[in-house]
């Protein structure tokens, strides 16, 4: 028991000495303790009381002194920018309005222009001038006065352009031109539909009378229906070689053609008389019997028959005289 009491008294004396030493620490020592918090984390178990005492001293620092230190640090780190001269009100910043400003910054993608508004506007590289721009610095430079137009306002970001927008007359002319192009496309589409229907009505082998519209070295184009022209190739004019198209037809002349093929909207025509083998075979069967040979049919076609020839001569019919026997 005596030993335990002595040990307890010894610990109390040590605690008092440490507490008095901690209260006597200067402000610089407190700041050093704040700047090195990791040292307190690595103290040995026997020095835990010293770390607790230091934390107590740090917490006891007066709030006015800490606020003054923070204010001094903020004054040192705060950057001061020149005050901007705002000459354009927010209600004046509308799409289409024009202003005169100065180029403040140049970037690879464009330049920022101060035209008097609260926020500078961006002129994209594609809006510097008409045509291709390789570098922004080749068109504008810093502090250069330029005339800009507001192109778009989105999320408090102002997009500017240095290309003058079209006037009302130019917009009306562009609109009328666009309407004319649209009407032309509609008319062309309607004509193509009519042509497609006319082509579907044609049949292979059909004979049509048409008008020669144009003559080319490779053949002639003949109109077989309204808006539908077919090609009579030079090989379909005659079986001869090295023929001249103008020898067979003229522009504006009416000719009879035969449809020999249809491929989509392309129509192939022919002016040659095609032989109908089925009719020839039927005619041959009606003239001669099935047992007749091709030679007999050819003679019959020419008007030659077996009745035109005598069946035999008298000399051939008379018997040959007997030979005389000489003694």
Tab-separated table of C-alpha atoms in Angstrom:
chain	number	residue	atom	x	y	z
A	1	UNK	CA	0.000	0.000	0.000
A	2	UNK	CA	2.824	2.414	0.807
A	3	UNK	CA	4.441	1.710	-2.533
A	4	UNK	CA	1.153	2.337	-4.399
A	5	UNK	CA	0.575	5.649	-2.603
A	6	UNK	CA	4.101	6.779	-3.364
A	7	UNK	CA	3.651	5.890	-7.018
A	8	UNK	CA	0.354	7.805	-7.189
A	9	UNK	CA	1.901	10.903	-5.574
A	10	UNK	CA	4.773	10.733	-8.068
A	11	UNK	CA	2.388	10.657	-11.030
A	12	UNK	CA	0.422	13.633	-9.718
A	13	UNK	CA	3.614	15.678	-9.322
A	14	UNK	CA	4.653	14.848	-12.883
A	15	UNK	CA	1.247	15.897	-14.221
A	16	UNK	CA	1.380	19.227	-12.442
A	17	UNK	CA	4.859	19.973	-13.784
A	18	UNK	CA	3.755	19.140	-17.338
A	19	UNK	CA	0.648	21.288	-17.041
A	20	UNK	CA	2.664	24.266	-15.821
A	21	UNK	CA	5.166	23.776	-18.652
A	22	UNK	CA	2.383	23.624	-21.232
A	23	UNK	CA	0.821	26.882	-20.006
A	24	UNK	CA	4.207	28.533	-20.276
A	25	UNK	CA	4.637	27.651	-23.934
A	26	UNK	CA	4.938	30.624	-26.268
A	27	UNK	CA	2.735	31.363	-29.273
A	28	UNK	CA	5.481	30.209	-31.634
A	29	UNK	CA	5.573	26.826	-29.922
A	30	UNK	CA	1.798	26.538	-30.322
A	31	UNK	CA	2.036	27.280	-34.035
A	32	UNK	CA	4.817	24.721	-34.405
A	33	UNK	CA	2.634	22.156	-32.679
A	34	UNK	CA	-0.199	22.959	-35.123
A	35	UNK	CA	2.106	22.693	-38.138
A	36	UNK	CA	3.355	19.254	-37.055
A	37	UNK	CA	0.330	17.162	-36.168
A	38	UNK	CA	1.972	13.974	-37.338
A	39	UNK	CA	4.499	14.141	-34.480
A	40	UNK	CA	1.751	13.753	-31.899
A	41	UNK	CA	0.407	10.697	-33.694
A	42	UNK	CA	3.735	8.883	-33.302
A	43	UNK	CA	4.362	9.553	-29.607
A	44	UNK	CA	4.972	6.657	-27.314
A	45	UNK	CA	2.269	5.517	-24.899
A	46	UNK	CA	4.169	7.073	-21.994
A	47	UNK	CA	3.993	10.531	-23.612
A	48	UNK	CA	0.210	10.525	-24.239
A	49	UNK	CA	-0.368	13.009	-21.451
A	50	UNK	CA	2.018	15.498	-23.067
A	51	UNK	CA	0.126	15.236	-26.416
A	52	UNK	CA	-3.212	15.796	-24.630
A	53	UNK	CA	-1.801	18.870	-22.922
A	54	UNK	CA	-0.639	20.333	-26.248
A	55	UNK	CA	-4.079	19.804	-27.796
A	56	UNK	CA	-5.581	21.586	-24.844
A	57	UNK	CA	-3.291	24.569	-25.363
A	58	UNK	CA	-4.089	24.694	-29.099
A	59	UNK	CA	-7.826	24.709	-28.367
A	60	UNK	CA	-7.263	27.559	-25.912
A	61	UNK	CA	-5.969	29.915	-28.589
A	62	UNK	CA	-8.244	32.931	-28.755
A	63	UNK	CA	-10.643	33.189	-31.685
A	64	UNK	CA	-9.830	36.851	-32.478
A	65	UNK	CA	-6.174	35.990	-33.038
A	66	UNK	CA	-7.070	33.116	-35.416
A	67	UNK	CA	-9.514	35.316	-37.371
A	68	UNK	CA	-6.854	38.016	-37.727
A	69	UNK	CA	-4.343	35.454	-39.047
A	70	UNK	CA	-6.847	34.161	-41.586
A	71	UNK	CA	-7.609	37.709	-42.741
A	72	UNK	CA	-3.908	38.409	-43.243
A	73	UNK	CA	-3.473	35.234	-45.303
A	74	UNK	CA	-6.517	36.072	-47.449
A	75	UNK	CA	-5.179	39.542	-48.173
A	76	UNK	CA	-1.878	38.081	-49.297
A	77	UNK	CA	-3.397	35.458	-51.683
A	78	UNK	CA	-6.268	37.512	-53.179
A	79	UNK	CA	-5.704	38.600	-56.806
A	80	UNK	CA	-6.943	41.959	-57.911
A	81	UNK	CA	-8.365	42.384	-61.420
A	82	UNK	CA	-9.031	45.707	-63.062
A	83	UNK	CA	-12.636	46.780	-62.882
A	84	UNK	CA	-14.477	46.258	-66.189
A	85	UNK	CA	-16.244	49.169	-67.808
A	86	UNK	CA	-19.783	47.949	-68.617
A	87	UNK	CA	-21.418	50.091	-71.307
A	88	UNK	CA	-23.927	47.569	-72.687
A	89	UNK	CA	-26.933	46.647	-70.584
A	90	UNK	CA	-28.350	43.138	-70.388
A	91	UNK	CA	-31.496	44.055	-72.326
A	92	UNK	CA	-29.316	45.197	-75.236
A	93	UNK	CA	-27.585	41.832	-75.539
A	94	UNK	CA	-29.900	40.154	-78.052
A	95	UNK	CA	-29.304	37.970	-81.083
A	96	UNK	CA	-28.585	40.038	-84.174
A	97	UNK	CA	-27.351	43.158	-82.356
A	98	UNK	CA	-24.074	44.669	-83.586
A	99	UNK	CA	-21.329	46.195	-81.423
A	100	UNK	CA	-17.771	47.447	-81.684
A	101	UNK	CA	-15.299	45.864	-79.299
A	102	UNK	CA	-11.674	45.006	-78.670
A	103	UNK	CA	-9.969	41.664	-78.935
A	104	UNK	CA	-8.855	40.645	-75.431
A	105	UNK	CA	-7.521	37.130	-75.858
A	106	UNK	CA	-6.551	34.941	-78.778
A	107	UNK	CA	-6.874	31.153	-78.641
A	108	UNK	CA	-6.377	28.413	-81.186
A	109	UNK	CA	-10.139	28.002	-81.579
A	110	UNK	CA	-11.033	31.727	-81.770
A	111	UNK	CA	-10.780	35.027	-79.906
A	112	UNK	CA	-12.608	36.721	-77.024
A	113	UNK	CA	-13.968	40.203	-77.670
A	114	UNK	CA	-14.955	42.787	-75.051
A	115	UNK	CA	-17.870	44.719	-76.552
A	116	UNK	CA	-19.003	46.396	-73.336
A	117	UNK	CA	-21.184	43.669	-71.868
A	118	UNK	CA	-20.702	41.982	-68.520
A	119	UNK	CA	-19.393	38.851	-70.248
A	120	UNK	CA	-16.945	38.778	-73.141
A	121	UNK	CA	-18.091	37.047	-76.309
A	122	UNK	CA	-16.323	34.330	-78.283
A	123	UNK	CA	-15.722	34.645	-82.013
A	124	UNK	CA	-15.107	31.114	-83.271
A	125	UNK	CA	-12.404	30.620	-85.889
A	126	UNK	CA	-15.066	29.724	-88.437
A	127	UNK	CA	-16.811	33.075	-87.802
A	128	UNK	CA	-13.798	35.336	-88.328
A	129	UNK	CA	-14.280	35.744	-92.054
A	130	UNK	CA	-15.744	34.025	-95.082
A	131	UNK	CA	-13.598	31.131	-96.199
A	132	UNK	CA	-11.033	28.937	-94.484
A	133	UNK	CA	-8.885	30.364	-91.655
A	134	UNK	CA	-5.719	28.513	-90.665
A	135	UNK	CA	-4.637	30.665	-87.694
A	136	UNK	CA	-6.599	33.197	-85.670
A	137	UNK	CA	-3.582	35.463	-85.346
A	138	UNK	CA	-3.523	35.896	-89.121
A	139	UNK	CA	-6.908	37.656	-89.010
A	140	UNK	CA	-6.999	39.539	-85.685
A	141	UNK	CA	-4.564	40.681	-82.986
A	142	UNK	CA	-4.944	41.689	-79.344
A	143	UNK	CA	-6.443	45.146	-78.609
A	144	UNK	CA	-7.682	45.360	-82.193
A	145	UNK	CA	-11.055	47.029	-82.685
A	146	UNK	CA	-13.524	44.807	-84.531
A	147	UNK	CA	-17.205	44.905	-85.350
A	148	UNK	CA	-19.156	41.895	-84.166
A	149	UNK	CA	-22.706	40.602	-84.260
A	150	UNK	CA	-24.345	38.433	-81.619
A	151	UNK	CA	-25.022	35.049	-83.162
A	152	UNK	CA	-26.232	32.971	-80.214
A	153	UNK	CA	-26.729	33.215	-76.432
A	154	UNK	CA	-26.719	29.949	-74.492
A	155	UNK	CA	-26.061	29.306	-70.786
A	156	UNK	CA	-24.762	32.890	-70.264
A	157	UNK	CA	-22.233	32.284	-73.044
A	158	UNK	CA	-22.271	34.727	-75.942
A	159	UNK	CA	-21.285	33.551	-79.414
A	160	UNK	CA	-20.206	36.327	-81.776
A	161	UNK	CA	-19.484	36.525	-85.480
A	162	UNK	CA	-17.457	38.928	-87.573
A	163	UNK	CA	-19.252	37.950	-90.783
A	164	UNK	CA	-21.980	40.419	-91.640
A	165	UNK	CA	-25.385	38.703	-91.568
A	166	UNK	CA	-27.538	38.840	-94.726
A	167	UNK	CA	-30.025	41.626	-95.232
A	168	UNK	CA	-33.785	41.179	-95.514
A	169	UNK	CA	-33.616	41.371	-99.318
A	170	UNK	CA	-30.954	38.667	-99.411
A	171	UNK	CA	-32.982	36.481	-97.055
A	172	UNK	CA	-36.089	36.914	-99.230
A	173	UNK	CA	-34.103	36.058	-102.379
A	174	UNK	CA	-32.620	32.961	-100.723
A	175	UNK	CA	-36.066	31.855	-99.561
A	176	UNK	CA	-37.579	32.267	-103.035
A	177	UNK	CA	-34.671	30.354	-104.572
A	178	UNK	CA	-35.161	27.552	-102.075
A	179	UNK	CA	-38.876	27.399	-102.868
A	180	UNK	CA	-38.127	27.291	-106.609
A	181	UNK	CA	-35.703	24.401	-106.105
A	182	UNK	CA	-38.276	22.559	-104.040
A	183	UNK	CA	-40.933	23.023	-106.736
A	184	UNK	CA	-38.489	21.797	-109.403
A	185	UNK	CA	-37.727	18.674	-107.356
A	186	UNK	CA	-41.427	17.981	-106.932
A	187	UNK	CA	-42.055	18.392	-110.676
A	188	UNK	CA	-39.142	16.101	-111.519
A	189	UNK	CA	-40.393	13.485	-109.072
A	190	UNK	CA	-43.878	13.651	-110.590
A	191	UNK	CA	-42.465	13.289	-114.116
A	192	UNK	CA	-40.430	10.280	-113.007
A	193	UNK	CA	-43.540	8.655	-111.542
A	194	UNK	CA	-45.447	9.180	-114.811
A	195	UNK	CA	-42.509	7.774	-116.765
A	196	UNK	CA	-42.316	4.741	-114.499
A	197	UNK	CA	-46.012	4.007	-115.006
A	198	UNK	CA	-45.632	4.356	-118.783
A	199	UNK	CA	-42.655	1.980	-118.825
A	200	UNK	CA	-44.599	-0.612	-116.826
A	201	UNK	CA	-47.314	-0.533	-119.502
A	202	UNK	CA	-44.867	-1.644	-122.215
A	203	UNK	CA	-44.485	-5.326	-123.045
A	204	UNK	CA	-41.639	-7.198	-124.595
A	205	UNK	CA	-42.244	-7.882	-128.302
A	206	UNK	CA	-44.775	-5.045	-128.601
A	207	UNK	CA	-44.624	-2.970	-131.784
A	208	UNK	CA	-45.004	0.777	-131.315
A	209	UNK	CA	-44.896	3.743	-133.632
A	210	UNK	CA	-42.711	6.493	-132.194
A	211	UNK	CA	-40.901	9.695	-133.086
A	212	UNK	CA	-37.125	9.934	-133.433
A	213	UNK	CA	-35.942	12.486	-130.874
A	214	UNK	CA	-32.167	12.402	-131.302
A	215	UNK	CA	-29.494	10.601	-133.279
A	216	UNK	CA	-26.178	9.532	-131.783
A	217	UNK	CA	-23.196	7.676	-133.286
A	218	UNK	CA	-24.237	4.541	-131.394
A	219	UNK	CA	-27.951	4.634	-132.251
A	220	UNK	CA	-31.186	6.630	-132.181
A	221	UNK	CA	-33.556	7.589	-129.349
A	222	UNK	CA	-37.237	7.097	-130.126
A	223	UNK	CA	-40.102	8.349	-127.963
A	224	UNK	CA	-42.496	5.445	-127.488
A	225	UNK	CA	-44.682	7.126	-124.804
A	226	UNK	CA	-45.048	10.517	-123.181
A	227	UNK	CA	-41.709	11.206	-121.513
A	228	UNK	CA	-40.385	7.715	-122.293
A	229	UNK	CA	-37.567	7.313	-124.805
A	230	UNK	CA	-36.030	4.057	-125.898
A	231	UNK	CA	-32.716	3.383	-127.585
A	232	UNK	CA	-32.448	1.734	-130.965
A	233	UNK	CA	-28.846	0.560	-130.960
A	234	UNK	CA	-26.945	0.674	-134.229
A	235	UNK	CA	-26.817	-3.125	-134.243
A	236	UNK	CA	-30.649	-3.181	-134.189
A	237	UNK	CA	-30.980	-1.055	-137.340
A	238	UNK	CA	-29.621	-3.581	-139.817
A	239	UNK	CA	-27.701	-6.831	-140.054
A	240	UNK	CA	-25.006	-5.128	-142.098
A	241	UNK	CA	-21.781	-3.777	-140.635
A	242	UNK	CA	-20.486	-0.185	-140.611
A	243	UNK	CA	-23.907	1.354	-141.129
A	244	UNK	CA	-24.811	5.014	-140.657
A	245	UNK	CA	-27.721	5.796	-138.351
A	246	UNK	CA	-28.891	8.703	-140.512
A	247	UNK	CA	-29.382	6.321	-143.446
A	248	UNK	CA	-32.236	4.629	-141.597
A	249	UNK	CA	-33.997	7.484	-139.757
A	250	UNK	CA	-34.086	11.240	-139.300
A	251	UNK	CA	-34.883	13.442	-136.306
A	252	UNK	CA	-38.642	13.998	-136.106
A	253	UNK	CA	-39.449	11.044	-138.352
A	254	UNK	CA	-42.110	8.486	-137.405
A	255	UNK	CA	-40.773	4.933	-137.260
A	256	UNK	CA	-42.111	1.572	-136.166
A	257	UNK	CA	-40.030	-0.114	-133.486
A	258	UNK	CA	-40.251	-3.310	-131.473
A	259	UNK	CA	-39.635	-3.548	-127.731
A	260	UNK	CA	-36.901	-6.127	-127.204
A	261	UNK	CA	-36.053	-5.439	-123.551
A	262	UNK	CA	-36.951	-3.409	-120.432
A	263	UNK	CA	-34.443	-2.843	-117.621
A	264	UNK	CA	-35.874	-0.517	-115.003
A	265	UNK	CA	-36.473	2.788	-116.766
A	266	UNK	CA	-34.356	1.799	-119.797
A	267	UNK	CA	-36.194	0.578	-122.883
A	268	UNK	CA	-34.381	-1.287	-125.663
A	269	UNK	CA	-35.861	-1.065	-129.164
A	270	UNK	CA	-35.198	-2.598	-132.563
A	271	UNK	CA	-36.061	-1.632	-136.144
A	272	UNK	CA	-35.075	-4.966	-137.722
A	273	UNK	CA	-37.736	-7.362	-138.949
A	274	UNK	CA	-37.467	-10.403	-136.776
A	275	UNK	CA	-38.274	-13.816	-138.302
A	276	UNK	CA	-41.042	-15.683	-136.507
A	277	UNK	CA	-39.906	-19.304	-136.597
A	278	UNK	CA	-43.173	-20.579	-135.154
A	279	UNK	CA	-45.147	-19.182	-138.112
A	280	UNK	CA	-42.652	-20.610	-140.582
A	281	UNK	CA	-42.953	-24.058	-139.012
A	282	UNK	CA	-46.752	-23.915	-139.123
A	283	UNK	CA	-46.704	-22.882	-142.784
A	284	UNK	CA	-44.284	-25.681	-143.653
A	285	UNK	CA	-46.508	-28.240	-141.959
A	286	UNK	CA	-49.520	-27.049	-143.948
A	287	UNK	CA	-47.729	-27.243	-147.326
A	288	UNK	CA	-46.014	-30.623	-147.083
A	289	UNK	CA	-46.558	-33.779	-145.144
A	290	UNK	CA	-44.619	-34.627	-142.063
A	291	UNK	CA	-42.649	-37.195	-144.096
A	292	UNK	CA	-41.429	-34.598	-146.593
A	293	UNK	CA	-37.751	-33.820	-146.569
A	294	UNK	CA	-36.179	-30.394	-146.359
A	295	UNK	CA	-35.191	-30.602	-150.048
A	296	UNK	CA	-38.779	-31.261	-151.112
A	297	UNK	CA	-39.964	-28.336	-148.994
A	298	UNK	CA	-37.377	-26.064	-150.606
A	299	UNK	CA	-38.496	-27.109	-154.114
A	300	UNK	CA	-42.127	-26.660	-153.129
A	301	UNK	CA	-41.349	-23.176	-151.759
A	302	UNK	CA	-39.874	-22.231	-155.147
A	303	UNK	CA	-42.830	-23.630	-157.068
A	304	UNK	CA	-41.061	-26.695	-158.341
A	305	UNK	CA	-42.934	-29.988	-158.100
A	306	UNK	CA	-42.369	-33.571	-159.263
A	307	UNK	CA	-45.091	-33.228	-161.934
A	308	UNK	CA	-42.884	-30.842	-163.871
A	309	UNK	CA	-40.485	-33.700	-164.661
A	310	UNK	CA	-41.288	-36.788	-166.953
A	311	UNK	CA	-41.527	-40.010	-165.117
A	312	UNK	CA	-39.321	-41.807	-167.783
A	313	UNK	CA	-38.068	-41.692	-171.475
A	314	UNK	CA	-38.978	-44.093	-174.338
A	315	UNK	CA	-35.390	-45.036	-174.818
A	316	UNK	CA	-35.148	-45.990	-171.217
A	317	UNK	CA	-38.453	-47.921	-171.461
A	318	UNK	CA	-37.553	-49.898	-174.734
A	319	UNK	CA	-35.615	-53.116	-174.249
A	320	UNK	CA	-32.022	-53.160	-175.398
A	321	UNK	CA	-31.460	-54.989	-178.789
A	322	UNK	CA	-29.843	-58.391	-178.649
A	323	UNK	CA	-26.326	-58.625	-179.906
A	324	UNK	CA	-25.877	-60.360	-183.265
A	325	UNK	CA	-23.909	-63.513	-183.173
A	326	UNK	CA	-21.473	-63.859	-186.099
A	327	UNK	CA	-20.781	-67.118	-187.467
